Amino acid sequence: MMAIILLAQPLGFAADPAVVPTEQGYVRGVVTSKTRMWRGIPFAEPPVGSDRWQSPRPAKPWTPAVLDATQFGHNCLQSGHSVDMGWPQPRSTLSEDCLTLNVYSGPAGASPAPVLFWIYGGGFQGGGGNETRLNGTWDTALMRGELVVVTSNYRLGAFGFAASSALAARETALAGEARGSGNYGLLDQRAAMKWTQANIAAFGGDPSRVFIVGQSAGAFSVSEHLVRPASWGLFAAAGMESGAFYAGMECPTLASSDPKWKAYVAAAGCAHATDPTECVVALPADAILNLTDRGWGNEPWDSPVIDGIDLVAPGPTLAAEGKVAPVPILIGGVEEDISAFDDSPHYPCTRDDFVKVARDYGFTEAEADALAGQYATDPLRPGRDPDQLWCDRIHHAGADAWSNCPARRLADWYRVKQQPAWWYKWSYVPNGPNGAQGGHLAHHSVEQPFIFHVLAETDEERKEDKGMYFIDPTEVHFSERIVRAWAAMAASGNPNARDASSVGWLPFNSSTHGSALLIGGGAGSPGTFNATNNFLQAKCDLFDAVFSERMRGQRGPLRVVKPWMTTESERRD
């Protein structure tokens, strides 16, 4: 790798800050007064033809010698569920040939900078590293060479997560070694991380300080990498925003996926083929995509899989046993996150409705009543109708079940391992359309424009997100402090910046058990950062008790809500 990096630039490109070497060849990007950016760099071979439903293979050297990296590549093929979640992606922008990444850096010549490696959400059904508003230009401009941002694509839906014993056997036969199935999207993420380790120094990044961070399905992905040893060593810190292990213990295996694959093969018209699996592999990409869109009697392929090779047990089981990557973590969720509870059938909602939906989740009557007692004192959020009080309490409990208490749980498992953990809860309501869109609440994905410091939007971006995901001019300083906290985590594994922008975050450790950073305010008021101890303890203890019984097999499955199951008004990754 170093021999490649130290090669002289091609004739005519000497000292050109837009031209950078990689293991596969040179890439030419775009240079502005504040940032440099490279888009659409292949990090793996296209997963097409016989490579469909195969582990990603490293990209081959390209010709011509200098690759044009000024334009985004295609996002990965994604089903109609992605439109339901708010991505009206034109088919012309999507392709099965989609394994590319983008790099955003400061001016050339700066000291090696920490790297924020972003993994997008979308319920493993939609999204992309090319999402126009979530790029690194604003962050790298703000940090003035003290941060490099990488965004990448990974396969989605059936292309990324279809699983079966037959697919595992096919890959094992082709690879000549035992291989699993159903984790292709996560393997793509790992391949992009490997590319980053090998090449990011040439772009001004420090490969020893890579902070992988994701939101929703991206957070689920990061939590999965924490319990998969094959990913260890590719990152120095990990961040999870709203979604770590959001499926809990309900993780499919190859055996449980086999009937679903059989139904899929039949729906594809391949059940009576000589080799049904090869028949599906040979189908045009649009046939796979259309099959997913029209429905075939099962839920989408939307989850990592216990394949016995890459993942050997449910993620929470491995984490509880201390089998986690030895890196600091930053983890949290938002106040009105996706809810693991069903909606109340009544309005106005009542305490009895709360008890009912808690029982539907998996609590006993007595446990549900005790949980209702914990949420009975939650105050009415500013600007909310009093008739919404118990409805909001139901949502808050469901959000704690889905993201906030699982975040605390993982932070506590890290505490036991004596690894640094930093926990937060976001209740800040944006002043602009982002806040209004969510009913003036801190809805799922509300924090994204603040973390990417999106100061304005282009016409293309407004079309993509309906003009919601940018920060109000009154929120610039607040967003800067957020960015600097995430950048500090990338730099040192501690989100407290070493200047006046520090947010005063307490570590989640034995002396401050349950400590959290509460990110609040908004809706016309300034943003606030308050550190507290023993946060959500009584509430999360009730959820943890039920979850522990589920882990031990002493309780049946708990209700699982996937991001694609909720409406666009409730979430958008």
Coordinates of C-alpha atoms in Angstrom, one line a residue, residues 267-499:
A267 CA -42.4 -16.3 -6.3
A268 CA -39.6 -15.7 -8.7
G269 CA -40.8 -18.6 -10.8
C270 CA -37.7 -20.7 -10.1
A271 CA -39.1 -23.4 -7.9
H272 CA -39.0 -26.1 -10.6
A273 CA -35.6 -25.1 -12.1
T274 CA -32.8 -27.6 -12.2
D275 CA -31.0 -25.4 -9.7
P276 CA -33.5 -23.0 -8.1
T277 CA -30.9 -20.8 -6.5
E278 CA -28.9 -20.3 -9.7
C279 CA -32.1 -19.6 -11.4
V280 CA -32.7 -16.6 -9.1
V281 CA -29.1 -15.5 -9.3
A282 CA -29.5 -15.3 -13.1
L283 CA -32.6 -13.1 -13.0
P284 CA -32.3 -9.5 -14.1
A285 CA -31.8 -7.0 -11.3
D286 CA -35.2 -5.4 -12.0
A287 CA -36.9 -8.8 -11.6
I288 CA -35.5 -9.0 -8.1
L289 CA -36.4 -5.4 -7.3
N290 CA -39.9 -5.8 -8.7
L291 CA -40.5 -9.0 -6.8
T292 CA -39.6 -7.2 -3.6
D293 CA -41.9 -4.3 -4.4
R294 CA -45.0 -6.2 -5.3
G295 CA -44.8 -8.4 -2.2
W296 CA -44.6 -12.2 -2.0
G297 CA -46.2 -13.1 1.3
N298 CA -43.3 -12.3 3.6
E299 CA -41.6 -9.3 5.1
P300 CA -38.7 -7.8 3.2
W301 CA -35.2 -9.0 3.7
D302 CA -34.3 -6.5 6.3
S303 CA -32.0 -7.9 8.9
P304 CA -28.5 -9.2 9.6
V305 CA -28.4 -13.0 10.0
I306 CA -26.9 -15.5 12.4
D307 CA -25.0 -17.5 9.8
G308 CA -22.6 -19.4 12.1
I309 CA -19.6 -17.8 10.3
D310 CA -19.7 -14.0 10.6
L311 CA -22.3 -13.9 13.3
V312 CA -22.5 -16.8 15.7
A313 CA -25.3 -15.6 18.1
P314 CA -27.7 -12.7 18.6
G315 CA -25.7 -9.4 19.0
P316 CA -27.1 -8.7 22.5
T317 CA -26.0 -12.1 23.7
L318 CA -22.5 -11.6 22.6
A319 CA -22.3 -8.1 24.0
A320 CA -23.7 -9.2 27.3
E321 CA -20.9 -11.8 27.4
G322 CA -18.3 -9.1 26.9
K323 CA -17.5 -10.2 23.3
V324 CA -17.3 -6.7 22.0
A325 CA -14.7 -4.6 20.1
P326 CA -12.3 -3.0 22.6
V327 CA -13.1 0.6 21.5
P328 CA -14.9 3.6 23.1
I329 CA -18.5 4.0 22.1
L330 CA -20.9 6.9 21.8
I331 CA -24.5 5.9 21.9
G332 CA -28.0 7.4 22.3
G333 CA -31.4 8.1 20.9
V334 CA -34.1 10.8 20.6
E335 CA -37.1 11.6 22.8
E336 CA -39.8 10.7 20.3
D337 CA -37.8 8.0 18.5
I338 CA -39.4 5.1 16.7
S339 CA -41.7 3.3 19.2
A340 CA -41.6 -0.4 19.9
F341 CA -45.2 0.0 21.3
D342 CA -48.3 -0.1 19.1
D343 CA -50.3 3.1 18.8
S344 CA -53.2 3.5 21.2
P345 CA -56.6 2.7 19.6
H346 CA -58.2 5.6 21.4
Y347 CA -57.8 9.4 21.5
P348 CA -57.4 11.0 23.9
C349 CA -55.2 8.2 25.3
T350 CA -55.5 6.9 28.8
R351 CA -53.4 5.1 31.3
D352 CA -55.4 2.0 30.5
D353 CA -54.3 2.3 26.9
F354 CA -50.7 2.5 28.1
V355 CA -51.1 -0.7 30.0
K356 CA -52.6 -2.5 27.0
V357 CA -49.9 -1.5 24.6
A358 CA -47.2 -2.4 27.2
R359 CA -48.8 -5.9 27.5
D360 CA -48.9 -6.2 23.7
Y361 CA -45.1 -5.5 23.7
G362 CA -44.4 -8.3 26.1
F363 CA -45.0 -7.2 29.7
T364 CA -47.3 -8.9 32.2
E365 CA -50.3 -7.0 33.6
A366 CA -48.5 -6.2 36.8
E367 CA -45.3 -5.2 34.9
A368 CA -47.3 -3.0 32.5
D369 CA -49.0 -1.2 35.4
A370 CA -45.7 -0.6 37.1
L371 CA -44.3 0.8 33.9
A372 CA -47.3 3.1 33.5
G373 CA -46.6 4.4 37.0
Q374 CA -43.0 5.3 35.9
Y375 CA -44.3 7.4 33.0
A376 CA -47.3 8.9 34.8
T377 CA -45.3 11.9 35.9
D378 CA -43.8 12.7 32.4
P379 CA -44.8 16.3 31.8
L380 CA -46.6 17.6 28.7
R381 CA -44.1 18.7 26.0
P382 CA -44.3 22.4 25.1
G383 CA -46.9 23.2 22.5
R384 CA -48.7 19.8 22.8
D385 CA -52.4 19.5 23.4
P386 CA -53.3 18.2 26.9
D387 CA -55.3 15.4 25.3
Q388 CA -52.1 14.1 23.8
L389 CA -50.4 13.6 27.2
W390 CA -50.9 9.8 27.6
C391 CA -50.4 9.3 23.9
D392 CA -47.0 11.0 24.2
R393 CA -46.2 8.9 27.3
I394 CA -47.0 5.8 25.3
H395 CA -44.7 7.0 22.6
H396 CA -41.9 7.9 25.0
A397 CA -42.1 4.4 26.6
G398 CA -42.0 2.8 23.2
A399 CA -39.0 5.0 22.1
D400 CA -37.2 4.0 25.3
A401 CA -37.9 0.4 24.5
W402 CA -36.7 0.8 20.9
S403 CA -33.6 2.9 21.3
N404 CA -32.9 4.7 24.6
C405 CA -32.9 1.8 27.0
P406 CA -31.0 -0.5 24.6
A407 CA -28.4 2.3 24.3
R408 CA -28.1 2.4 28.1
R409 CA -27.9 -1.4 28.1
L410 CA -25.0 -1.6 25.7
A411 CA -23.3 1.3 27.5
D412 CA -23.6 -0.7 30.7
W413 CA -22.1 -3.8 29.1
Y414 CA -19.2 -1.7 28.0
R415 CA -18.9 -0.3 31.5
V416 CA -18.6 -3.9 32.8
K417 CA -15.8 -4.5 30.3
Q418 CA -14.1 -1.3 31.5
Q419 CA -14.4 0.2 28.1
P420 CA -15.3 3.9 27.7
A421 CA -18.9 4.6 26.9
W422 CA -20.7 7.9 26.4
W423 CA -24.5 8.0 26.4
Y424 CA -26.9 10.7 25.3
K425 CA -30.6 11.5 24.9
W426 CA -31.7 14.1 22.4
S427 CA -34.9 16.1 23.1
Y428 CA -34.0 19.3 21.2
V429 CA -36.8 20.3 18.8
P430 CA -35.5 22.2 15.7
N431 CA -36.8 25.7 15.1
G432 CA -37.4 25.2 11.4
P433 CA -39.4 22.8 9.2
N434 CA -37.5 19.8 10.6
G435 CA -39.2 20.4 14.0
A436 CA -42.6 21.3 12.6
Q437 CA -42.6 18.1 10.4
G438 CA -42.4 16.0 13.4
G439 CA -45.2 17.6 15.3
H440 CA -42.8 19.9 17.2
L441 CA -41.2 16.8 18.7
A442 CA -37.7 15.3 18.6
H443 CA -38.6 12.7 16.0
H444 CA -36.5 9.9 14.6
S445 CA -33.5 11.3 12.6
V446 CA -34.1 14.8 13.9
E447 CA -30.4 15.2 14.8
Q448 CA -29.0 14.5 11.3
P449 CA -28.7 18.0 9.9
F450 CA -27.0 19.2 13.1
I451 CA -24.4 16.4 12.9
F452 CA -23.7 17.2 9.3
H453 CA -24.0 20.9 9.9
V454 CA -26.3 21.4 6.9
L455 CA -26.5 25.2 6.7
A456 CA -28.5 25.4 3.4
E457 CA -30.0 23.2 0.8
T458 CA -29.9 23.1 -3.0
D459 CA -33.0 22.7 -5.2
E460 CA -32.1 19.0 -5.6
E461 CA -31.8 18.5 -1.8
R462 CA -35.1 20.3 -1.2
K463 CA -36.8 18.0 -3.7
E464 CA -35.2 15.0 -1.9
D465 CA -36.2 15.8 1.6
K466 CA -39.1 18.2 1.1
G467 CA -37.1 21.2 2.4
M468 CA -36.9 19.9 6.0
Y469 CA -33.4 18.9 6.8
F470 CA -31.3 22.0 7.3
I471 CA -30.5 24.0 10.4
D472 CA -32.0 27.5 11.1
P473 CA -29.5 30.4 11.3
T474 CA -30.2 30.7 15.0
E475 CA -29.0 27.1 15.5
V476 CA -25.5 27.4 13.9
H477 CA -23.6 27.7 17.2
F478 CA -25.6 24.8 18.7
S479 CA -24.8 22.6 15.6
E480 CA -21.1 23.6 15.8
R481 CA -20.9 22.2 19.3
I482 CA -22.5 19.0 18.2
V483 CA -20.1 18.6 15.3
R484 CA -17.1 19.3 17.5
A485 CA -18.3 16.7 20.0
W486 CA -18.6 14.0 17.3
A487 CA -15.2 15.1 15.8
A488 CA -13.6 15.0 19.3
M489 CA -14.9 11.4 19.6
A490 CA -13.2 10.6 16.3
A491 CA -10.0 12.3 17.4
S492 CA -9.6 10.8 20.9
G493 CA -12.5 8.5 21.9
N494 CA -13.8 11.3 24.2
P495 CA -16.5 13.6 22.9
N496 CA -15.5 16.5 25.1
A497 CA -13.7 19.0 22.8
R498 CA -10.6 20.6 24.3
D499 CA -11.9 24.2 24.0

